């Protein structure tokens, strides 16, 4: 998402139980050996540069490529660019492109496609335009060379260009024909074949893929909104893979030999934000009181049945940018002391904004309301649809809200937009000169250790001042048939079937 906007356009598609019947599997491509993957909803559209729906990116991860891409450890590696160099002043990046790559319609991939793709995002101010904030020029220097100039050293340029498929290289012909949203053409390991509204999307293997032809003939993404239905279909052998696993079943499923279950720590996080444009939430002591009164372990258990990991910062343990921090132990007495110090007496109403489209926000809100009751904080849980939630967030019509971020890689992704005074997603109106200084420094610091130190200090101060009240890092939970090999669950949530093999596909 791999961005906060990934939460914006999730489109749920209801699927009848009949669609999971074994007979339907033939229609979905079983006769040709397609891998059948069940996802929780239908993509809103298939233009990678315009969609913000996670369900779209699950499909598009397999259709499009980026200039570079993260490996399983989230280190940026060559993709459509086979190599790159940076000038001594750190202001010019030169990318050498792979030769012989073609789009799915047979047209050649060249430097002009990269320039067109990036100019489209910049000129049309698409949702990922902030990724080019430091870029002053993008140009082709020959058919297989792209030069990008930046106004300042930009150590996170590679993650900006390849961190997720919203930065995909698209076909100009596909865009200008108006077909990209419904019939996308990329350079990826699978090509789009068809979409059955409310039911499925089918992809076919790209035999000319630059990374080698996939071992399976295709992938059919079936839309199953109910996790228990998807799990039953997997256990019955009607589908091959799903990420719709009921969290309450995870512990039981670990001993189920009929499926392979992966519970992989992710880089995603969920948080609370208090509106600092309103009193008394503009008083750091009041925000800290709320932080001490929240029982994260209870929230983790209620929302994810213990599959998530409580965390008081954004970045999880295991990530190279992780910083240990545990200031806010669950301590109601300390919370009461801070409220008294801030002059808060009597009852304190709190309007908490959550959305029905993310049930975990509603569940967590109920735990939080119980947590805050001993402080005299009366929580009004206001449950709205996602469109209304966004409007209320953007207009500042809330005391506290809960939401999450998906798929960050570089520390700038975790902190700048959310906590810099001028950050585009700073809905809580946090402003701290020291945090601004550290985040600005981290954006241009090319020394790895110095950069890590800047972000460690920034992250600690963000938590001390309670810009966000971080709750937990969820896990990526996926299940697949034991005879599906060559696939791994990734901490960034990217669903890649390019190296997958089904049992029958491995036979000579």
CSV table of C-alpha atoms in Angstrom, one decimal:
chain,number,residue,atom,x,y,z
A,1,UNK,CA,0.0,0.0,0.0
A,2,UNK,CA,1.2,0.0,0.4
A,3,UNK,CA,0.4,3.6,1.7
A,4,UNK,CA,-2.2,5.0,4.1
A,5,UNK,CA,-4.5,5.5,1.1
A,6,UNK,CA,-4.5,1.8,0.7
A,7,UNK,CA,-7.2,1.9,3.4
A,8,UNK,CA,-9.2,4.4,1.5
A,9,UNK,CA,-10.7,2.4,-1.4
A,10,UNK,CA,-11.1,-1.1,-0.1
A,11,UNK,CA,-14.1,-2.6,-2.0
A,12,UNK,CA,-15.8,-5.6,-0.4
A,13,UNK,CA,-17.4,-8.1,-2.8
A,14,UNK,CA,-19.9,-10.6,-1.4
A,15,UNK,CA,-19.7,-14.1,-2.8
A,16,UNK,CA,-22.3,-16.8,-2.5
A,17,UNK,CA,-21.4,-20.2,-1.1
A,18,UNK,CA,-22.2,-21.6,-4.5
A,19,UNK,CA,-19.1,-19.9,-5.9
A,20,UNK,CA,-17.0,-22.0,-3.6
A,21,UNK,CA,-18.4,-25.3,-4.8
A,22,UNK,CA,-16.0,-27.7,-6.5
A,23,UNK,CA,-17.9,-27.4,-9.8
A,24,UNK,CA,-17.0,-23.7,-10.0
A,25,UNK,CA,-13.3,-24.5,-9.9
A,26,UNK,CA,-13.5,-25.7,-13.5
A,27,UNK,CA,-14.8,-22.3,-14.6
A,28,UNK,CA,-11.9,-20.7,-12.7
A,29,UNK,CA,-9.3,-22.4,-14.6
A,30,UNK,CA,-8.6,-25.6,-12.8
A,31,UNK,CA,-8.6,-27.6,-16.0
A,32,UNK,CA,-5.6,-25.6,-17.2
A,33,UNK,CA,-3.8,-25.8,-13.9
A,34,UNK,CA,-4.3,-22.2,-12.8
A,35,UNK,CA,-3.4,-21.4,-9.2
A,36,UNK,CA,-6.7,-20.3,-7.5
A,37,UNK,CA,-6.1,-17.6,-4.9
A,38,UNK,CA,-9.0,-16.3,-2.7
A,39,UNK,CA,-8.8,-12.6,-1.8
A,40,UNK,CA,-11.2,-10.7,0.5
A,41,UNK,CA,-12.7,-8.4,-2.1
A,42,UNK,CA,-12.9,-7.2,-5.6
A,43,UNK,CA,-10.4,-4.5,-6.9
A,44,UNK,CA,-12.0,-1.1,-7.5
A,45,UNK,CA,-9.9,-0.7,-10.7
A,46,UNK,CA,-6.7,-2.0,-12.2
A,47,UNK,CA,-4.7,1.1,-13.0
A,48,UNK,CA,-1.8,0.8,-10.6
A,49,UNK,CA,-1.0,4.5,-10.5
A,50,UNK,CA,-4.6,5.5,-9.6
A,51,UNK,CA,-6.0,2.7,-7.4
A,52,UNK,CA,-5.5,2.7,-3.7
A,53,UNK,CA,-7.3,-0.5,-2.9
A,54,UNK,CA,-5.3,-3.3,-1.4
A,55,UNK,CA,-7.3,-5.9,-3.3
A,56,UNK,CA,-6.2,-4.2,-6.5
A,57,UNK,CA,-2.5,-4.4,-5.5
A,58,UNK,CA,-2.8,-8.1,-4.7
A,59,UNK,CA,-3.6,-8.7,-8.4
A,60,UNK,CA,-1.4,-6.0,-9.9
A,61,UNK,CA,1.7,-7.2,-8.0
A,62,UNK,CA,1.7,-10.0,-10.6
A,63,UNK,CA,0.9,-7.9,-13.7
A,64,UNK,CA,3.3,-4.9,-13.4
A,65,UNK,CA,6.9,-4.2,-12.7
A,66,UNK,CA,8.7,-1.2,-11.1
A,67,UNK,CA,12.2,0.1,-11.9
A,68,UNK,CA,13.5,-1.6,-8.8
A,69,UNK,CA,11.8,-3.7,-6.2
A,70,UNK,CA,12.2,-5.0,-2.6
A,71,UNK,CA,13.4,-8.5,-2.0
A,72,UNK,CA,12.1,-10.6,0.9
A,73,UNK,CA,14.3,-8.6,3.3
A,74,UNK,CA,12.9,-5.4,1.9
A,75,UNK,CA,16.3,-4.5,0.4
A,76,UNK,CA,15.9,-2.8,-3.0
A,77,UNK,CA,17.0,-4.9,-6.0
A,78,UNK,CA,17.1,-4.6,-9.8
A,79,UNK,CA,13.8,-5.1,-11.6
A,80,UNK,CA,13.2,-3.2,-14.9
A,81,UNK,CA,16.5,-1.4,-14.2
A,82,UNK,CA,19.3,-3.9,-14.1
A,83,UNK,CA,21.8,-1.4,-12.5
A,84,UNK,CA,22.1,2.2,-11.4
A,85,UNK,CA,24.8,4.8,-10.4
A,86,UNK,CA,24.7,8.0,-8.3
A,87,UNK,CA,26.8,11.0,-9.0
A,88,UNK,CA,29.4,12.2,-6.5
A,89,UNK,CA,27.1,15.1,-5.4
A,90,UNK,CA,24.2,12.7,-4.9
A,91,UNK,CA,22.0,14.8,-7.2
A,92,UNK,CA,21.8,12.6,-10.3
A,93,UNK,CA,20.8,8.9,-10.6
A,94,UNK,CA,21.4,7.0,-13.8
A,95,UNK,CA,19.4,3.8,-14.4
A,96,UNK,CA,20.4,1.2,-17.0
A,97,UNK,CA,17.3,-0.7,-18.2
A,98,UNK,CA,17.0,-4.3,-19.2
A,99,UNK,CA,17.1,-4.9,-22.9
A,100,UNK,CA,14.6,-7.1,-24.7
A,101,UNK,CA,11.7,-6.6,-22.2
A,102,UNK,CA,8.3,-6.3,-23.8
A,103,UNK,CA,4.8,-5.4,-22.6
A,104,UNK,CA,2.1,-8.0,-22.6
A,105,UNK,CA,0.8,-6.7,-25.9
A,106,UNK,CA,4.3,-7.2,-27.5
A,107,UNK,CA,5.4,-3.6,-27.6
A,108,UNK,CA,9.0,-3.0,-26.5
A,109,UNK,CA,9.8,-1.5,-23.2
A,110,UNK,CA,12.1,1.5,-23.4
A,111,UNK,CA,13.3,4.5,-21.4
A,112,UNK,CA,10.4,6.5,-22.8
A,113,UNK,CA,8.0,4.3,-20.9
A,114,UNK,CA,9.7,5.1,-17.6
A,115,UNK,CA,9.6,8.8,-18.4
A,116,UNK,CA,6.0,8.7,-19.4
A,117,UNK,CA,5.0,6.7,-16.3
A,118,UNK,CA,6.7,9.1,-13.9
A,119,UNK,CA,5.6,12.2,-15.7
A,120,UNK,CA,2.0,10.9,-15.6
A,121,UNK,CA,2.2,10.7,-11.8
A,122,UNK,CA,3.8,14.1,-11.5
A,123,UNK,CA,1.8,16.0,-14.1
A,124,UNK,CA,-1.6,14.6,-13.1
A,125,UNK,CA,-0.7,14.8,-9.4
A,126,UNK,CA,-1.7,11.2,-8.8
A,127,UNK,CA,-1.7,9.7,-5.3
A,128,UNK,CA,2.0,8.9,-5.3
A,129,UNK,CA,3.2,12.3,-6.4
A,130,UNK,CA,4.8,12.8,-3.0
A,131,UNK,CA,7.4,10.1,-4.0
A,132,UNK,CA,8.8,12.7,-6.5
A,133,UNK,CA,9.0,15.6,-4.0
A,134,UNK,CA,12.8,15.9,-4.4
A,135,UNK,CA,12.8,15.1,-8.2
A,136,UNK,CA,13.5,18.0,-10.5
A,137,UNK,CA,13.9,16.2,-13.8
A,138,UNK,CA,13.2,12.8,-15.4
A,139,UNK,CA,14.6,12.2,-18.9
A,140,UNK,CA,15.6,9.4,-21.3
A,141,UNK,CA,19.3,9.4,-22.2
A,142,UNK,CA,19.0,6.8,-24.9
A,143,UNK,CA,16.5,3.8,-25.3
A,144,UNK,CA,17.9,2.0,-22.3
A,145,UNK,CA,19.0,4.8,-19.9
A,146,UNK,CA,16.9,7.0,-17.6
A,147,UNK,CA,18.4,9.9,-15.7
A,148,UNK,CA,16.6,11.3,-12.6
A,149,UNK,CA,17.8,14.5,-11.1
A,150,UNK,CA,17.0,15.5,-7.5
A,151,UNK,CA,17.3,18.9,-5.7
A,152,UNK,CA,18.9,17.3,-2.7
A,153,UNK,CA,20.5,14.0,-1.7
A,154,UNK,CA,17.6,11.5,-1.5
A,155,UNK,CA,18.7,8.3,0.2
A,156,UNK,CA,15.2,6.8,0.0
A,157,UNK,CA,14.8,7.3,-3.8
A,158,UNK,CA,15.0,3.6,-4.5
A,159,UNK,CA,12.2,2.7,-2.1
A,160,UNK,CA,10.2,5.6,-3.4
A,161,UNK,CA,10.5,4.2,-7.0
A,162,UNK,CA,10.0,0.6,-6.2
A,163,UNK,CA,8.5,0.1,-2.7
A,164,UNK,CA,5.1,-0.8,-4.1
A,165,UNK,CA,3.2,-1.2,-7.4
A,166,UNK,CA,1.6,2.2,-7.2
A,167,UNK,CA,4.9,3.2,-8.9
A,168,UNK,CA,4.5,0.7,-11.7
A,169,UNK,CA,5.8,1.4,-15.2
A,170,UNK,CA,2.7,1.5,-17.5
A,171,UNK,CA,2.1,1.4,-21.2
A,172,UNK,CA,1.3,4.7,-22.8
A,173,UNK,CA,-0.9,3.0,-25.4
A,174,UNK,CA,-2.8,1.2,-22.6
A,175,UNK,CA,-3.4,4.5,-20.7
A,176,UNK,CA,-4.4,6.6,-23.7
A,177,UNK,CA,-6.8,4.0,-25.0
A,178,UNK,CA,-8.6,4.2,-21.7
A,179,UNK,CA,-8.3,0.5,-21.1
A,180,UNK,CA,-5.8,0.4,-18.2
A,181,UNK,CA,-8.4,0.5,-15.5
A,182,UNK,CA,-10.2,-2.6,-16.8
A,183,UNK,CA,-7.7,-4.4,-19.0
A,184,UNK,CA,-4.2,-3.5,-17.8
A,185,UNK,CA,-1.1,-4.2,-19.8
A,186,UNK,CA,2.2,-4.5,-17.9
A,187,UNK,CA,5.6,-6.2,-18.2
A,188,UNK,CA,5.1,-8.5,-15.2
A,189,UNK,CA,5.1,-12.3,-14.9
A,190,UNK,CA,1.4,-12.6,-15.6
A,191,UNK,CA,-0.9,-10.9,-18.1
A,192,UNK,CA,-4.5,-9.9,-17.6
A,193,UNK,CA,-7.0,-12.2,-19.3
A,194,UNK,CA,-10.5,-11.4,-17.9
A,195,UNK,CA,-12.6,-10.2,-15.0
A,196,UNK,CA,-16.0,-11.6,-13.9
A,197,UNK,CA,-17.6,-8.8,-11.9
A,198,UNK,CA,-18.3,-9.9,-8.3
A,199,UNK,CA,-16.5,-13.2,-8.9
A,200,UNK,CA,-12.9,-13.4,-10.1
A,201,UNK,CA,-10.0,-12.1,-12.2
A,202,UNK,CA,-7.9,-14.4,-14.3
A,203,UNK,CA,-4.2,-13.9,-15.3
A,204,UNK,CA,-2.1,-16.0,-17.7
A,205,UNK,CA,1.6,-16.7,-17.4
A,206,UNK,CA,3.9,-14.4,-19.4
A,207,UNK,CA,6.2,-16.8,-21.3
A,208,UNK,CA,8.5,-13.8,-22.2
A,209,UNK,CA,8.9,-12.5,-18.7
A,210,UNK,CA,12.4,-11.1,-18.2
A,211,UNK,CA,12.7,-12.9,-14.9
A,212,UNK,CA,11.8,-16.3,-16.5
A,213,UNK,CA,8.5,-17.7,-17.4
A,214,UNK,CA,6.3,-18.7,-14.3
A,215,UNK,CA,6.0,-22.4,-13.6
A,216,UNK,CA,2.2,-22.2,-13.4
A,217,UNK,CA,0.0,-21.5,-16.4
A,218,UNK,CA,-1.9,-18.7,-14.6
A,219,UNK,CA,-3.6,-17.3,-11.5
A,220,UNK,CA,-7.3,-16.9,-10.9
A,221,UNK,CA,-8.1,-14.5,-8.0
A,222,UNK,CA,-11.5,-15.4,-6.6
A,223,UNK,CA,-13.3,-12.9,-4.4
A,224,UNK,CA,-14.5,-14.3,-1.1
A,225,UNK,CA,-15.3,-11.7,1.5
A,226,UNK,CA,-16.0,-14.1,4.4
A,227,UNK,CA,-12.7,-15.5,5.9
A,228,UNK,CA,-14.4,-18.6,7.2
A,229,UNK,CA,-15.7,-19.4,3.8
A,230,UNK,CA,-12.3,-18.9,2.2
A,231,UNK,CA,-10.7,-21.1,4.9
A,232,UNK,CA,-13.3,-23.9,4.3
A,233,UNK,CA,-12.6,-23.7,0.6
A,234,UNK,CA,-8.9,-24.1,1.2
A,235,UNK,CA,-9.3,-27.0,3.5
A,236,UNK,CA,-11.6,-28.7,1.0
A,237,UNK,CA,-9.0,-28.2,-1.8
A,238,UNK,CA,-11.3,-25.9,-3.8
A,239,UNK,CA,-8.7,-23.1,-3.7
A,240,UNK,CA,-4.9,-23.2,-3.5
A,241,UNK,CA,-4.1,-20.0,-1.5
A,242,UNK,CA,-5.8,-17.3,0.6
A,243,UNK,CA,-5.0,-14.4,2.9
A,244,UNK,CA,-8.5,-14.5,4.3
A,245,UNK,CA,-7.8,-16.5,7.4
A,246,UNK,CA,-9.9,-15.9,10.6
A,247,UNK,CA,-7.5,-14.8,13.3
A,248,UNK,CA,-9.4,-16.7,15.9
A,249,UNK,CA,-8.6,-19.9,14.1
A,250,UNK,CA,-4.8,-19.3,13.8
A,251,UNK,CA,-3.7,-21.3,16.8
A,252,UNK,CA,-5.8,-24.3,15.9
A,253,UNK,CA,-4.6,-24.2,12.3
A,254,UNK,CA,-1.0,-24.3,13.2
A,255,UNK,CA,-1.5,-28.0,13.8
A,256,UNK,CA,-3.6,-28.6,10.7
A,257,UNK,CA,-1.5,-30.7,8.3
A,258,UNK,CA,-4.0,-30.1,5.4
A,259,UNK,CA,-2.8,-26.6,4.9
A,260,UNK,CA,0.4,-24.6,5.2
A,261,UNK,CA,-0.1,-21.6,7.5
A,262,UNK,CA,2.3,-18.6,7.5
A,263,UNK,CA,2.1,-16.0,10.3
A,264,UNK,CA,4.7,-13.4,9.2
A,265,UNK,CA,5.5,-10.2,11.2
A,266,UNK,CA,4.6,-7.2,9.0
A,267,UNK,CA,5.8,-3.6,8.7
A,268,UNK,CA,2.2,-2.4,9.1
A,269,UNK,CA,1.0,-0.7,12.2
A,270,UNK,CA,-2.2,0.5,13.9
A,271,UNK,CA,-2.4,3.6,16.0
A,272,UNK,CA,-4.6,6.1,17.8
A,273,UNK,CA,-4.3,9.8,17.2
A,274,UNK,CA,-5.6,12.6,19.4
A,275,UNK,CA,-6.7,15.8,17.8
A,276,UNK,CA,-4.2,18.4,19.1
A,277,UNK,CA,-6.2,21.3,17.6
A,278,UNK,CA,-8.7,20.7,20.4
A,279,UNK,CA,-8.4,21.2,24.1
A,280,UNK,CA,-7.5,19.4,26.3
A,281,UNK,CA,-5.8,17.1,23.8
A,282,UNK,CA,-3.3,19.9,22.9
A,283,UNK,CA,-1.8,19.3,26.4
A,284,UNK,CA,0.9,16.6,26.2
A,285,UNK,CA,0.1,15.5,29.8
A,286,UNK,CA,-3.4,14.6,28.8
A,287,UNK,CA,-2.2,12.7,25.7
A,288,UNK,CA,0.4,10.9,27.9
A,289,UNK,CA,-2.4,10.0,30.4
A,290,UNK,CA,-4.3,8.3,27.6
A,291,UNK,CA,-1.2,6.5,26.5
A,292,UNK,CA,-0.7,5.1,30.1
A,293,UNK,CA,-4.3,4.1,30.4
A,294,UNK,CA,-4.4,2.0,27.2
A,295,UNK,CA,-4.0,-1.8,27.7
A,296,UNK,CA,-2.2,-2.8,24.4
A,297,UNK,CA,-2.1,-6.5,25.3
A,298,UNK,CA,-5.9,-6.5,25.7
A,299,UNK,CA,-6.3,-4.7,22.4
A,300,UNK,CA,-4.1,-7.1,20.6
A,301,UNK,CA,-6.0,-10.1,22.0
A,302,UNK,CA,-9.4,-8.6,21.2
A,303,UNK,CA,-8.5,-7.5,17.6
A,304,UNK,CA,-6.2,-10.2,16.4
A,305,UNK,CA,-6.5,-13.1,18.9
A,306,UNK,CA,-2.9,-12.5,19.8
A,307,UNK,CA,-1.5,-12.8,16.3
A,308,UNK,CA,-0.3,-9.2,16.3
A,309,UNK,CA,2.6,-7.8,18.4
A,310,UNK,CA,2.1,-4.8,20.8
A,311,UNK,CA,4.5,-2.0,20.0
A,312,UNK,CA,4.9,1.6,21.2
A,313,UNK,CA,6.5,2.8,18.0
A,314,UNK,CA,5.7,2.3,14.4
A,315,UNK,CA,8.6,0.1,13.2
A,316,UNK,CA,8.5,-3.6,14.4
A,317,UNK,CA,11.3,-5.7,15.8
A,318,UNK,CA,13.2,-7.4,13.1
A,319,UNK,CA,13.1,-4.4,10.8
A,320,UNK,CA,16.6,-2.8,10.5
A,321,UNK,CA,15.2,0.6,11.6
A,322,UNK,CA,13.6,-0.8,14.8
A,323,UNK,CA,14.1,1.2,18.0
A,324,UNK,CA,13.3,-0.3,21.4
A,325,UNK,CA,10.8,1.8,23.4
A,326,UNK,CA,8.5,0.9,26.3
A,327,UNK,CA,7.7,4.0,28.2
A,328,UNK,CA,4.0,3.6,28.4
A,329,UNK,CA,3.4,0.6,30.7
A,330,UNK,CA,-0.3,0.0,31.5
A,331,UNK,CA,-0.5,2.3,34.6
A,332,UNK,CA,-3.9,3.8,35.5
A,333,UNK,CA,-2.5,5.6,38.6
A,334,UNK,CA,0.1,7.4,36.5
A,335,UNK,CA,-2.6,8.3,34.0
A,336,UNK,CA,-4.7,9.8,36.8
A,337,UNK,CA,-1.7,11.7,38.1
A,338,UNK,CA,-1.1,13.3,34.7
A,339,UNK,CA,-4.7,14.3,34.3
A,340,UNK,CA,-4.7,15.9,37.7
A,341,UNK,CA,-1.5,17.7,36.9
A,342,UNK,CA,-3.1,19.0,33.7
A,343,UNK,CA,-6.0,20.3,35.8
A,344,UNK,CA,-8.6,17.9,34.4
A,345,UNK,CA,-11.3,17.2,37.0
A,346,UNK,CA,-14.6,15.5,36.7
A,347,UNK,CA,-15.8,13.7,33.6
A,348,UNK,CA,-14.0,14.2,30.2
A,349,UNK,CA,-16.0,13.4,27.0
A,350,UNK,CA,-14.0,11.9,24.1
A,351,UNK,CA,-15.4,11.4,20.6
A,352,UNK,CA,-13.7,8.4,19.1
A,353,UNK,CA,-13.9,8.0,15.3
A,354,UNK,CA,-13.8,4.4,13.9
A,355,UNK,CA,-15.1,2.8,10.7
A,356,UNK,CA,-17.2,-0.3,10.1
A,357,UNK,CA,-15.1,-1.2,7.1
A,358,UNK,CA,-12.2,-2.1,9.5
A,359,UNK,CA,-13.9,-4.1,12.3
A,360,UNK,CA,-10.7,-4.1,14.3
A,361,UNK,CA,-11.2,-0.3,14.9
A,362,UNK,CA,-14.6,-1.0,16.4
A,363,UNK,CA,-13.4,-3.8,18.6
A,364,UNK,CA,-10.4,-1.8,19.8
A,365,UNK,CA,-12.6,1.1,20.6
A,366,UNK,CA,-14.7,-1.0,22.9
A,367,UNK,CA,-11.6,-2.1,24.8
A,368,UNK,CA,-10.3,1.5,24.9
A,369,UNK,CA,-13.6,2.8,26.3
A,370,UNK,CA,-13.3,0.3,29.2
A,371,UNK,CA,-9.7,1.3,29.7
A,372,UNK,CA,-10.5,5.0,30.0
A,373,UNK,CA,-13.6,4.7,32.1
A,374,UNK,CA,-11.6,4.7,35.5
A,375,UNK,CA,-10.1,8.0,34.5
A,376,UNK,CA,-13.6,9.6,34.1
A,377,UNK,CA,-13.1,9.7,30.3
A,378,UNK,CA,-16.4,9.0,28.7
A,379,UNK,CA,-15.8,7.6,25.2
A,380,UNK,CA,-18.4,8.1,22.5
A,381,UNK,CA,-17.6,5.5,19.8
A,382,UNK,CA,-18.7,7.0,16.5
A,383,UNK,CA,-18.8,4.2,13.8
A,384,UNK,CA,-19.0,5.5,10.2
A,385,UNK,CA,-18.3,4.2,6.7
A,386,UNK,CA,-14.9,4.8,5.3
A,387,UNK,CA,-15.8,7.8,3.1
A,388,UNK,CA,-17.3,9.6,6.1
A,389,UNK,CA,-14.3,8.6,8.3
A,390,UNK,CA,-12.0,10.3,5.8
A,391,UNK,CA,-14.1,13.4,5.6
A,392,UNK,CA,-14.2,13.6,9.4
A,393,UNK,CA,-10.4,13.0,9.7
A,394,UNK,CA,-9.6,15.6,7.0
A,395,UNK,CA,-11.9,18.3,8.6
A,396,UNK,CA,-10.6,17.6,12.1
A,397,UNK,CA,-14.0,16.5,13.4
A,398,UNK,CA,-12.8,14.0,16.0
A,399,UNK,CA,-11.2,13.8,19.4
A,400,UNK,CA,-9.5,10.5,18.7
A,401,UNK,CA,-9.4,8.1,15.8
A,402,UNK,CA,-7.9,4.7,15.0
A,403,UNK,CA,-6.4,3.6,11.8
A,404,UNK,CA,-3.3,1.9,10.3
A,405,UNK,CA,-0.6,2.2,7.7
A,406,UNK,CA,0.4,-0.5,5.3
A,407,UNK,CA,3.7,-1.7,3.8
A,408,UNK,CA,6.2,0.9,4.7
A,409,UNK,CA,9.9,0.2,4.0
A,410,UNK,CA,12.0,3.4,4.6
A,411,UNK,CA,11.8,5.2,7.9
A,412,UNK,CA,10.7,8.4,6.0
A,413,UNK,CA,7.6,6.5,5.0
A,414,UNK,CA,6.8,5.8,8.6
A,415,UNK,CA,7.2,9.3,10.0
A,416,UNK,CA,7.5,12.3,7.7
A,417,UNK,CA,4.0,12.6,6.2
A,418,UNK,CA,2.4,11.7,9.6
A,419,UNK,CA,4.4,13.8,12.0
A,420,UNK,CA,6.2,16.7,10.3
A,421,UNK,CA,4.4,20.0,10.8
A,422,UNK,CA,3.8,20.2,7.0
A,423,UNK,CA,3.1,16.5,6.6
A,424,UNK,CA,0.4,15.6,4.2
A,425,UNK,CA,-1.2,13.0,6.6
A,426,UNK,CA,-0.7,15.0,9.9
A,427,UNK,CA,-4.5,15.0,10.7
A,428,UNK,CA,-3.8,15.2,14.4
A,429,UNK,CA,-2.0,18.6,13.9
A,430,UNK,CA,1.2,17.7,15.7
A,431,UNK,CA,4.0,20.2,15.5
A,432,UNK,CA,7.4,20.0,17.1
A,433,UNK,CA,10.4,21.9,15.9
A,434,UNK,CA,12.9,19.2,17.0
A,435,UNK,CA,10.9,16.4,15.2
A,436,UNK,CA,10.7,18.6,12.1
A,437,UNK,CA,14.5,19.1,12.2
A,438,UNK,CA,15.3,15.4,12.6
A,439,UNK,CA,12.8,14.3,9.9
A,440,UNK,CA,14.2,16.9,7.5
A,441,UNK,CA,17.8,15.8,8.3
A,442,UNK,CA,16.9,12.1,7.8
A,443,UNK,CA,15.6,12.9,4.3
A,444,UNK,CA,19.0,14.0,3.0
A,445,UNK,CA,21.4,12.1,5.2
A,446,UNK,CA,23.2,9.5,3.1
A,447,UNK,CA,25.3,8.1,5.9
A,448,UNK,CA,23.4,5.0,7.1
A,449,UNK,CA,24.4,5.2,10.8
A,450,UNK,CA,23.8,9.0,11.1
A,451,UNK,CA,20.5,8.6,9.4
A,452,UNK,CA,19.4,5.8,11.7
A,453,UNK,CA,20.3,8.0,14.7
A,454,UNK,CA,18.2,10.8,13.4
A,455,UNK,CA,15.2,8.6,13.0
A,456,UNK,CA,15.7,6.9,16.4
A,457,UNK,CA,15.6,10.3,18.1
A,458,UNK,CA,12.6,11.4,16.0
A,459,UNK,CA,10.7,8.2,16.7
A,460,UNK,CA,11.3,8.5,20.4
A,461,UNK,CA,10.2,12.1,20.6
A,462,UNK,CA,7.1,11.4,18.5
A,463,UNK,CA,6.1,8.8,21.1
A,464,UNK,CA,7.1,10.9,24.1
A,465,UNK,CA,4.9,13.7,22.8
A,466,UNK,CA,2.2,11.3,21.7
A,467,UNK,CA,1.7,12.5,18.2
A,468,UNK,CA,0.5,8.9,17.6
A,469,UNK,CA,-0.3,6.5,20.3
A,470,UNK,CA,1.0,3.3,18.7
A,471,UNK,CA,-0.8,0.1,19.4
A,472,UNK,CA,0.6,-2.9,17.5
A,473,UNK,CA,2.1,-4.4,14.4
A,474,UNK,CA,-0.2,-7.0,12.8
A,475,UNK,CA,1.0,-10.1,11.1
A,476,UNK,CA,0.6,-11.2,7.5
A,477,UNK,CA,-1.5,-14.3,7.8
A,478,UNK,CA,-1.8,-16.5,4.7
A,479,UNK,CA,-2.6,-20.2,4.1
A,480,UNK,CA,-2.0,-22.5,1.1
A,481,UNK,CA,-2.1,-26.1,0.1
A,482,UNK,CA,1.0,-28.1,1.0
A,483,UNK,CA,1.7,-28.9,-2.6
A,484,UNK,CA,2.0,-25.2,-3.5
A,485,UNK,CA,5.7,-24.5,-3.3
A,486,UNK,CA,8.0,-21.7,-4.3
A,487,UNK,CA,5.8,-19.1,-2.6
A,488,UNK,CA,6.6,-17.2,0.6
A,489,UNK,CA,4.6,-14.8,2.7
A,490,UNK,CA,6.3,-11.4,2.8
A,491,UNK,CA,6.4,-8.9,5.6
A,492,UNK,CA,5.4,-6.1,3.1
A,493,UNK,CA,2.3,-8.1,2.2
A,494,UNK,CA,3.2,-8.3,-1.5
A,495,UNK,CA,1.6,-11.3,-3.1
A,496,UNK,CA,4.0,-12.7,-5.7
A,497,UNK,CA,3.2,-15.9,-7.6
A,498,UNK,CA,6.0,-15.6,-10.1
A,499,UNK,CA,8.0,-18.5,-8.6
A,500,UNK,CA,5.1,-20.5,-7.3
A,501,UNK,CA,4.6,-24.2,-8.3
A,502,UNK,CA,1.6,-26.5,-7.8
A,503,UNK,CA,2.1,-30.2,-7.2
A,504,UNK,CA,1.2,-31.1,-10.7
A,505,UNK,CA,3.4,-28.4,-12.1
A,506,UNK,CA,6.5,-29.9,-10.5
A,507,UNK,CA,6.1,-33.3,-12.2
A,508,UNK,CA,8.3,-34.0,-15.2
